[in-house]
Tab-separated table of C-alpha atoms and ligand atoms in Angstrom:
chain	number	residue	atom	x	y	z
U	1	MET	CA	4.457	94.023	-18.232
U	2	ASN	CA	5.361	91.239	-20.573
U	3	PRO	CA	8.770	89.659	-20.134
U	4	PRO	CA	11.191	90.808	-22.810
U	5	LEU	CA	11.459	88.396	-25.708
U	6	PRO	CA	14.815	86.663	-25.810
U	7	SER	CA	16.267	88.024	-29.014
U	8	GLY	CA	19.302	89.795	-30.309
U	9	ARG	CA	21.787	88.097	-28.030
U	10	PRO	CA	25.405	88.690	-28.996
U	11	VAL	CA	26.964	85.709	-30.736
U	12	PRO	CA	30.386	84.532	-29.541
U	13	PRO	CA	32.491	84.540	-32.740
U	14	ALA	CA	33.604	80.909	-32.673
U	15	LYS	CA	30.031	79.743	-32.165
U	16	TYR	CA	28.549	81.645	-35.099
U	17	ARG	CA	26.236	79.464	-37.187
U	18	GLY	CA	24.471	81.015	-40.135
U	19	ARG	CA	22.326	79.539	-42.851
U	20	ILE	CA	21.410	79.911	-46.488
U	21	ALA	CA	17.782	78.795	-46.879
U	22	PRO	CA	16.595	78.811	-50.496
U	23	SER	CA	13.180	77.561	-51.604
U	24	PRO	CA	13.244	75.609	-54.883
U	25	THR	CA	10.085	77.312	-56.159
U	26	GLY	CA	11.594	79.447	-58.890
U	27	TRP	CA	14.877	80.752	-60.257
U	28	LEU	CA	17.181	82.466	-57.785
U	29	HIS	CA	17.750	86.139	-58.646
U	30	ALA	CA	20.088	88.954	-57.692
U	31	GLY	CA	18.157	89.526	-54.446
U	32	HIS	CA	18.886	85.986	-53.347
U	33	ALA	CA	22.503	86.410	-54.435
U	34	ARG	CA	22.772	89.455	-52.224
U	35	THR	CA	21.132	87.917	-49.139
U	36	PHE	CA	22.967	84.608	-49.430
U	37	THR	CA	26.299	86.346	-49.959
U	38	VAL	CA	25.720	88.432	-46.822
U	39	ALA	CA	24.768	85.295	-44.862
U	40	TRP	CA	27.841	83.458	-46.054
U	41	LYS	CA	30.160	86.431	-45.473
U	42	ARG	CA	28.925	87.076	-41.933
U	43	ALA	CA	29.689	83.447	-41.079
U	44	GLU	CA	33.121	83.644	-42.738
U	45	ASP	CA	34.001	86.922	-41.018
U	46	SER	CA	33.029	85.471	-37.636
U	47	GLY	CA	35.140	82.366	-38.149
U	48	GLY	CA	31.901	80.420	-37.891
U	49	THR	CA	29.911	77.960	-39.948
U	50	CYS	CA	27.424	78.467	-42.751
U	51	ILE	CA	24.950	75.723	-43.545
U	52	LEU	CA	22.536	75.163	-46.438
U	53	ARG	CA	18.911	74.236	-45.820
U	54	MET	CA	16.529	73.437	-48.657
U	55	GLU	CA	13.083	74.848	-47.835
U	56	ASP	CA	10.862	72.773	-50.076
U	57	LEU	CA	7.542	72.662	-48.233
U	58	ASP	CA	5.626	74.556	-50.907
U	59	THR	CA	4.539	71.349	-52.562
U	60	ASP	CA	2.550	73.100	-55.299
U	61	ARG	CA	5.414	75.216	-56.580
U	62	ARG	CA	8.597	73.267	-55.857
U	63	LYS	CA	10.271	71.579	-58.816
U	64	PRO	CA	13.341	69.332	-59.090
U	65	GLU	CA	14.834	71.595	-61.775
U	66	TYR	CA	14.724	74.529	-59.372
U	67	THR	CA	16.571	72.478	-56.739
U	68	ALA	CA	19.253	71.595	-59.280
U	69	ALA	CA	19.509	75.258	-60.292
U	70	VAL	CA	19.979	76.328	-56.646
U	71	TYR	CA	23.142	74.217	-56.406
U	72	GLU	CA	24.441	75.417	-59.768
U	73	ASP	CA	23.779	79.074	-59.001
U	74	LEU	CA	25.284	78.990	-55.515
U	75	ALA	CA	28.389	77.241	-56.831
U	76	TRP	CA	28.691	79.840	-59.610
U	77	LEU	CA	28.456	82.585	-56.992
U	78	GLY	CA	31.305	80.948	-55.105
U	79	LEU	CA	29.328	80.252	-51.933
U	80	ARG	CA	30.197	77.215	-49.832
U	81	TRP	CA	28.545	75.494	-46.888
U	82	ALA	CA	29.839	73.135	-44.234
U	83	GLU	CA	26.580	71.222	-43.814
U	84	GLY	CA	23.695	70.706	-46.181
U	85	PRO	CA	21.558	68.213	-48.091
U	86	ASP	CA	24.505	67.338	-50.351
U	87	THR	CA	27.240	67.266	-47.706
U	88	GLY	CA	25.293	65.947	-44.701
U	89	GLY	CA	26.172	66.967	-41.151
U	90	PRO	CA	25.206	66.547	-37.511
U	91	HIS	CA	21.727	68.023	-37.983
U	92	ALA	CA	20.684	66.044	-41.080
U	93	PRO	CA	18.376	65.927	-42.900
U	94	TYR	CA	18.802	69.459	-44.271
U	95	THR	CA	15.835	69.275	-46.637
U	96	GLN	CA	12.621	70.330	-44.951
U	97	SER	CA	10.370	67.755	-46.613
U	98	GLU	CA	12.504	65.048	-44.971
U	99	ARG	CA	11.967	66.508	-41.496
U	100	MET	CA	8.254	65.869	-41.049
U	101	ASP	CA	8.598	63.739	-37.888
U	102	ILE	CA	10.577	66.525	-36.258
U	103	TYR	CA	7.884	69.117	-37.075
U	104	ARG	CA	5.108	66.800	-35.893
U	105	ARG	CA	6.833	66.420	-32.523
U	106	GLN	CA	6.981	70.190	-32.064
U	107	TRP	CA	3.403	70.583	-33.268
U	108	LYS	CA	2.441	68.310	-30.364
U	109	ALA	CA	4.355	70.526	-27.930
U	110	LEU	CA	2.382	73.563	-29.134
U	111	ARG	CA	-0.910	71.662	-29.023
U	112	ASP	CA	-0.229	70.530	-25.433
U	113	SER	CA	0.515	74.071	-24.327
U	114	GLY	CA	-2.823	75.221	-25.771
U	115	CYS	CA	-1.415	78.048	-27.854
U	116	ILE	CA	-2.610	76.637	-31.187
U	117	TYR	CA	-6.058	75.614	-32.334
U	118	PRO	CA	-7.660	73.932	-35.353
U	119	SER	CA	-9.210	76.511	-37.651
U	120	PRO	CA	-11.573	75.715	-40.512
U	121	HIS	CA	-11.345	79.339	-41.698
U	122	SER	CA	-8.735	79.049	-44.410
U	123	ARG	CA	-9.164	81.675	-47.143
U	124	LYS	CA	-6.023	83.258	-48.417
U	125	ASP	CA	-4.117	82.783	-45.178
U	126	VAL	CA	-3.357	79.310	-46.442
U	127	ARG	CA	-1.658	80.872	-49.424
U	128	GLY	CA	0.332	83.075	-47.039
U	129	ALA	CA	1.394	80.024	-45.073
U	130	LEU	CA	2.654	78.143	-48.104
U	131	SER	CA	6.051	79.769	-48.230
U	132	ALA	CA	7.698	82.830	-46.818
U	133	PRO	CA	4.880	85.381	-46.562
U	134	HIS	CA	6.680	88.299	-48.137
U	135	GLU	CA	5.780	91.828	-47.216
U	136	GLY	CA	3.290	93.452	-49.527
U	137	ALA	CA	1.479	90.193	-50.111
U	138	ASN	CA	-1.677	91.915	-48.950
U	139	GLU	CA	-1.856	90.340	-45.558
U	140	SER	CA	-5.159	90.385	-43.780
U	141	VAL	CA	-5.361	90.089	-40.001
U	142	PHE	CA	-7.283	86.999	-38.948
U	143	PRO	CA	-10.408	88.209	-37.091
U	144	PRO	CA	-10.272	87.221	-33.373
U	145	ARG	CA	-13.996	86.506	-33.408
U	146	LEU	CA	-13.284	83.417	-35.489
U	147	ARG	CA	-11.153	81.990	-32.668
U	148	PRO	CA	-12.601	78.975	-30.874
U	149	PRO	CA	-12.666	78.900	-27.039
U	150	PRO	CA	-9.383	78.197	-25.213
U	151	GLY	CA	-8.575	74.509	-24.988
U	152	THR	CA	-10.060	73.638	-28.394
U	153	GLY	CA	-7.989	70.951	-30.081
U	154	ARG	CA	-5.903	69.997	-27.059
U	155	LYS	CA	-6.995	66.376	-27.284
U	156	THR	CA	-6.516	66.084	-31.050
U	157	PRO	CA	-3.883	63.388	-31.654
U	158	GLU	CA	-2.690	64.500	-35.128
U	159	PRO	CA	-2.969	67.774	-37.071
U	160	GLY	CA	-5.297	66.144	-39.653
U	161	SER	CA	-6.612	68.092	-42.620
U	162	VAL	CA	-7.394	71.434	-41.021
U	163	ASN	CA	-5.261	74.547	-40.524
U	164	TRP	CA	-3.834	75.078	-37.053
U	165	ARG	CA	-3.360	78.673	-35.958
U	166	PHE	CA	-1.295	80.303	-33.257
U	167	ARG	CA	-3.378	82.374	-30.844
U	168	VAL	CA	-1.511	85.687	-30.792
U	169	PRO	CA	-1.548	87.886	-27.667
U	170	ASP	CA	-3.650	90.791	-28.959
U	171	GLY	CA	-2.122	94.182	-28.332
U	172	ARG	CA	1.255	92.887	-27.254
U	173	VAL	CA	4.185	94.746	-28.766
U	174	ILE	CA	6.903	92.428	-30.020
U	175	ARG	CA	10.262	94.202	-30.023
U	176	PHE	CA	13.562	93.003	-31.319
U	177	THR	CA	16.900	94.406	-32.363
U	178	ASP	CA	17.885	93.738	-35.932
U	179	GLY	CA	21.564	93.793	-36.894
U	180	ARG	CA	20.863	96.110	-39.835
U	181	CYS	CA	17.438	97.656	-39.266
U	182	GLY	CA	17.932	98.364	-35.550
U	183	GLU	CA	15.077	98.490	-33.045
U	184	THR	CA	11.960	97.008	-34.607
U	185	ALA	CA	8.470	96.518	-33.195
U	186	TYR	CA	5.192	94.976	-34.338
U	187	THR	CA	1.910	94.728	-32.477
U	188	ALA	CA	0.238	91.328	-32.338
U	189	GLY	CA	-3.412	91.420	-33.349
U	190	GLN	CA	-2.807	94.610	-35.300
U	191	ASP	CA	0.170	94.070	-37.597
U	192	PHE	CA	-0.632	90.387	-37.850
U	193	GLY	CA	-3.262	88.057	-36.479
U	194	ASP	CA	-3.508	84.371	-35.613
U	195	PHE	CA	-1.193	82.796	-38.135
U	196	VAL	CA	-1.092	79.284	-39.536
U	197	VAL	CA	1.497	76.941	-38.054
U	198	TRP	CA	0.219	73.775	-39.675
U	199	ARG	CA	-1.461	73.731	-43.074
U	200	LYS	CA	-4.498	71.671	-43.865
U	201	ASP	CA	-2.578	70.009	-46.686
U	202	GLY	CA	-0.560	68.206	-44.003
U	203	PHE	CA	2.595	70.338	-43.956
U	204	PRO	CA	3.961	72.826	-41.420
U	205	SER	CA	3.808	76.467	-42.427
U	206	TYR	CA	6.919	78.447	-43.300
U	207	GLU	CA	6.827	80.262	-39.924
U	208	PHE	CA	6.767	77.084	-37.910
U	209	ALA	CA	9.237	74.966	-39.901
U	210	VAL	CA	11.830	77.724	-40.016
U	211	VAL	CA	11.729	78.249	-36.234
U	212	VAL	CA	12.015	74.521	-35.515
U	213	ASP	CA	14.910	74.189	-37.940
U	214	ASP	CA	16.794	77.301	-36.908
U	215	HIS	CA	16.602	76.199	-33.286
U	216	LEU	CA	17.509	72.537	-33.788
U	217	MET	CA	20.256	73.387	-36.272
U	218	GLU	CA	21.689	75.770	-33.653
U	219	ILE	CA	21.574	78.812	-35.894
U	220	SER	CA	22.972	81.778	-33.979
U	221	GLU	CA	22.055	84.490	-36.495
U	222	VAL	CA	19.306	84.467	-39.120
U	223	VAL	CA	20.160	86.494	-42.223
U	224	ARG	CA	17.319	87.037	-44.703
U	225	GLY	CA	15.490	89.701	-46.705
U	226	GLU	CA	13.850	92.630	-44.941
U	227	ASP	CA	10.485	91.597	-46.395
U	228	LEU	CA	10.463	89.014	-43.609
U	229	LEU	CA	10.788	91.456	-40.692
U	230	ARG	CA	7.151	91.058	-39.722
U	231	SER	CA	7.544	87.308	-39.891
U	232	THR	CA	10.304	87.611	-37.329
U	233	ALA	CA	7.800	89.046	-34.846
U	234	ARG	CA	5.567	86.010	-35.353
U	235	GLN	CA	8.515	83.695	-35.082
U	236	LEU	CA	9.526	85.265	-31.762
U	237	LEU	CA	6.147	84.225	-30.376
U	238	LEU	CA	6.854	80.662	-31.474
U	239	TYR	CA	10.292	80.698	-29.833
U	240	GLU	CA	8.680	81.840	-26.639
U	241	ALA	CA	5.874	79.268	-26.787
U	242	LEU	CA	8.385	76.469	-27.348
U	243	GLY	CA	10.639	77.758	-24.553
U	244	TRP	CA	13.579	78.365	-26.866
U	245	ARG	CA	16.084	81.195	-27.049
U	246	ALA	CA	15.794	83.104	-30.302
U	247	PRO	CA	18.790	83.734	-32.571
U	248	ALA	CA	20.096	87.159	-33.529
U	249	TRP	CA	18.535	88.761	-36.637
U	250	TYR	CA	19.970	90.498	-39.665
U	251	HIS	CA	17.515	91.534	-42.392
U	252	CYS	CA	19.095	92.545	-45.690
U	253	GLU	CA	18.041	95.261	-48.065
U	254	LEU	CA	16.050	93.968	-51.059
U	255	VAL	CA	17.218	94.302	-54.644
U	256	CYS	CA	14.796	96.047	-57.014
U	257	ASP	CA	14.693	96.384	-60.783
U	258	ALA	CA	15.105	99.665	-62.686
U	259	GLU	CA	11.428	100.502	-62.054
U	260	GLY	CA	11.840	99.960	-58.312
U	261	ARG	CA	9.930	96.676	-58.287
U	262	ARG	CA	11.092	93.697	-56.290
U	263	LEU	CA	12.639	91.000	-58.435
U	264	ALA	CA	10.396	88.061	-59.271
U	265	LYS	CA	11.408	84.452	-58.879
U	266	ARG	CA	9.493	83.380	-61.905
U	267	THR	CA	11.179	85.653	-64.436
U	268	GLU	CA	14.078	83.775	-65.954
U	269	ALA	CA	15.586	86.908	-67.527
U	270	GLN	CA	16.188	88.421	-64.069
U	271	SER	CA	17.491	85.173	-62.662
U	272	LEU	CA	21.044	84.258	-61.762
U	273	ARG	CA	21.076	81.697	-64.550
U	274	GLY	CA	19.884	84.433	-66.924
U	275	ILE	CA	22.691	86.704	-65.727
U	276	ARG	CA	25.136	83.832	-66.074
U	277	LYS	CA	23.952	83.016	-69.596
U	278	ALA	CA	24.347	86.673	-70.511
U	279	GLY	CA	28.044	86.219	-69.722
U	280	MET	CA	28.361	88.223	-66.508
U	281	ASP	CA	31.146	87.305	-64.151
U	282	PRO	CA	30.077	86.450	-60.550
U	283	VAL	CA	32.672	88.833	-59.140
U	284	ALA	CA	31.237	91.664	-61.250
U	285	LEU	CA	27.758	90.781	-60.012
U	286	ARG	CA	28.923	90.893	-56.422
U	287	VAL	CA	30.589	94.255	-56.956
U	288	SER	CA	27.413	95.685	-58.479
U	289	LEU	CA	25.238	94.271	-55.683
U	290	PHE	CA	27.315	95.829	-52.950
U	291	ALA	CA	28.223	99.098	-54.676
U	292	PRO	CA	27.254	102.135	-52.573
U	293	LYS	CA	24.065	103.795	-53.842
U	294	ARG	CA	24.401	107.088	-55.641
W	1	LIG	N1	13.058	80.013	-47.829
W	1	LIG	C1	12.733	81.390	-47.606
W	1	LIG	C2	12.705	82.121	-48.928
W	1	LIG	O1	13.278	81.644	-49.892
W	1	LIG	C3	13.732	82.061	-46.701
W	1	LIG	C4	13.159	82.268	-45.398
W	1	LIG	C5	14.140	82.585	-44.313
W	1	LIG	O2	15.309	82.840	-44.581
W	1	LIG	O3	13.717	82.536	-43.165
W	1	LIG	O4	12.107	83.167	-49.005
């Protein structure tokens, strides 16, 4: 029997710490508005704190104009944060690209424990590791036969220019309780394989950076889109490997367009700035986002 993974602990109200974690890789859309509003509201309702973290590790797609638009759009929506890249705070810096030393330290902890290994087999997994690997992105399970023997890489002083993967416990069922989706389970080695924690371009993967940050920033509940449920299972393995207690989870419903497709970050017409330019009021947007479905 595997020990139960430490997730879903109840959060004492005064200690609630939530986060809004946009990536400046495109225009924010109504789906982001919905998720970020839920994150902010859950912190407000708990008498807790909401922080802002800029997740800018996708060096190919991030752009300064997207970062500027994030601030404008969130202000237009009426969301506020107590700590963030603009306001500072006890866990600064709040921009991921400024936290590389912190990630490198935790990479070393994983390397020493032998649960990661250097992997020359990149393929499209690298693409998946660039930013949040959203559901439906055609994930392929990394074949276990490509794993090197245990102990490989333990003496490597720096990540270097190769991907580092987490050796998942094949067949293990990862269970957690989600605040909205309820009991959730994924099987390691089946629903996902050895995933990248450090990219060969020199940056930590989304999975790894987000776990390090959520832990060190003392986030008590992670609110994000339900396309990241599977990612949560991977992240629970990282929490365990690092010896950290996981936060509670709350995965929000996604917003789709009239054809039932998920909104795209690269379509300006669907973006919050597009909605704003079209003259919509933020309160009206919020009402429409949270209206009960007919
Ligand atoms: N930065 C991620 C995104 O924009 C959010 C990931 C998360 O909340 O864990 O998709």
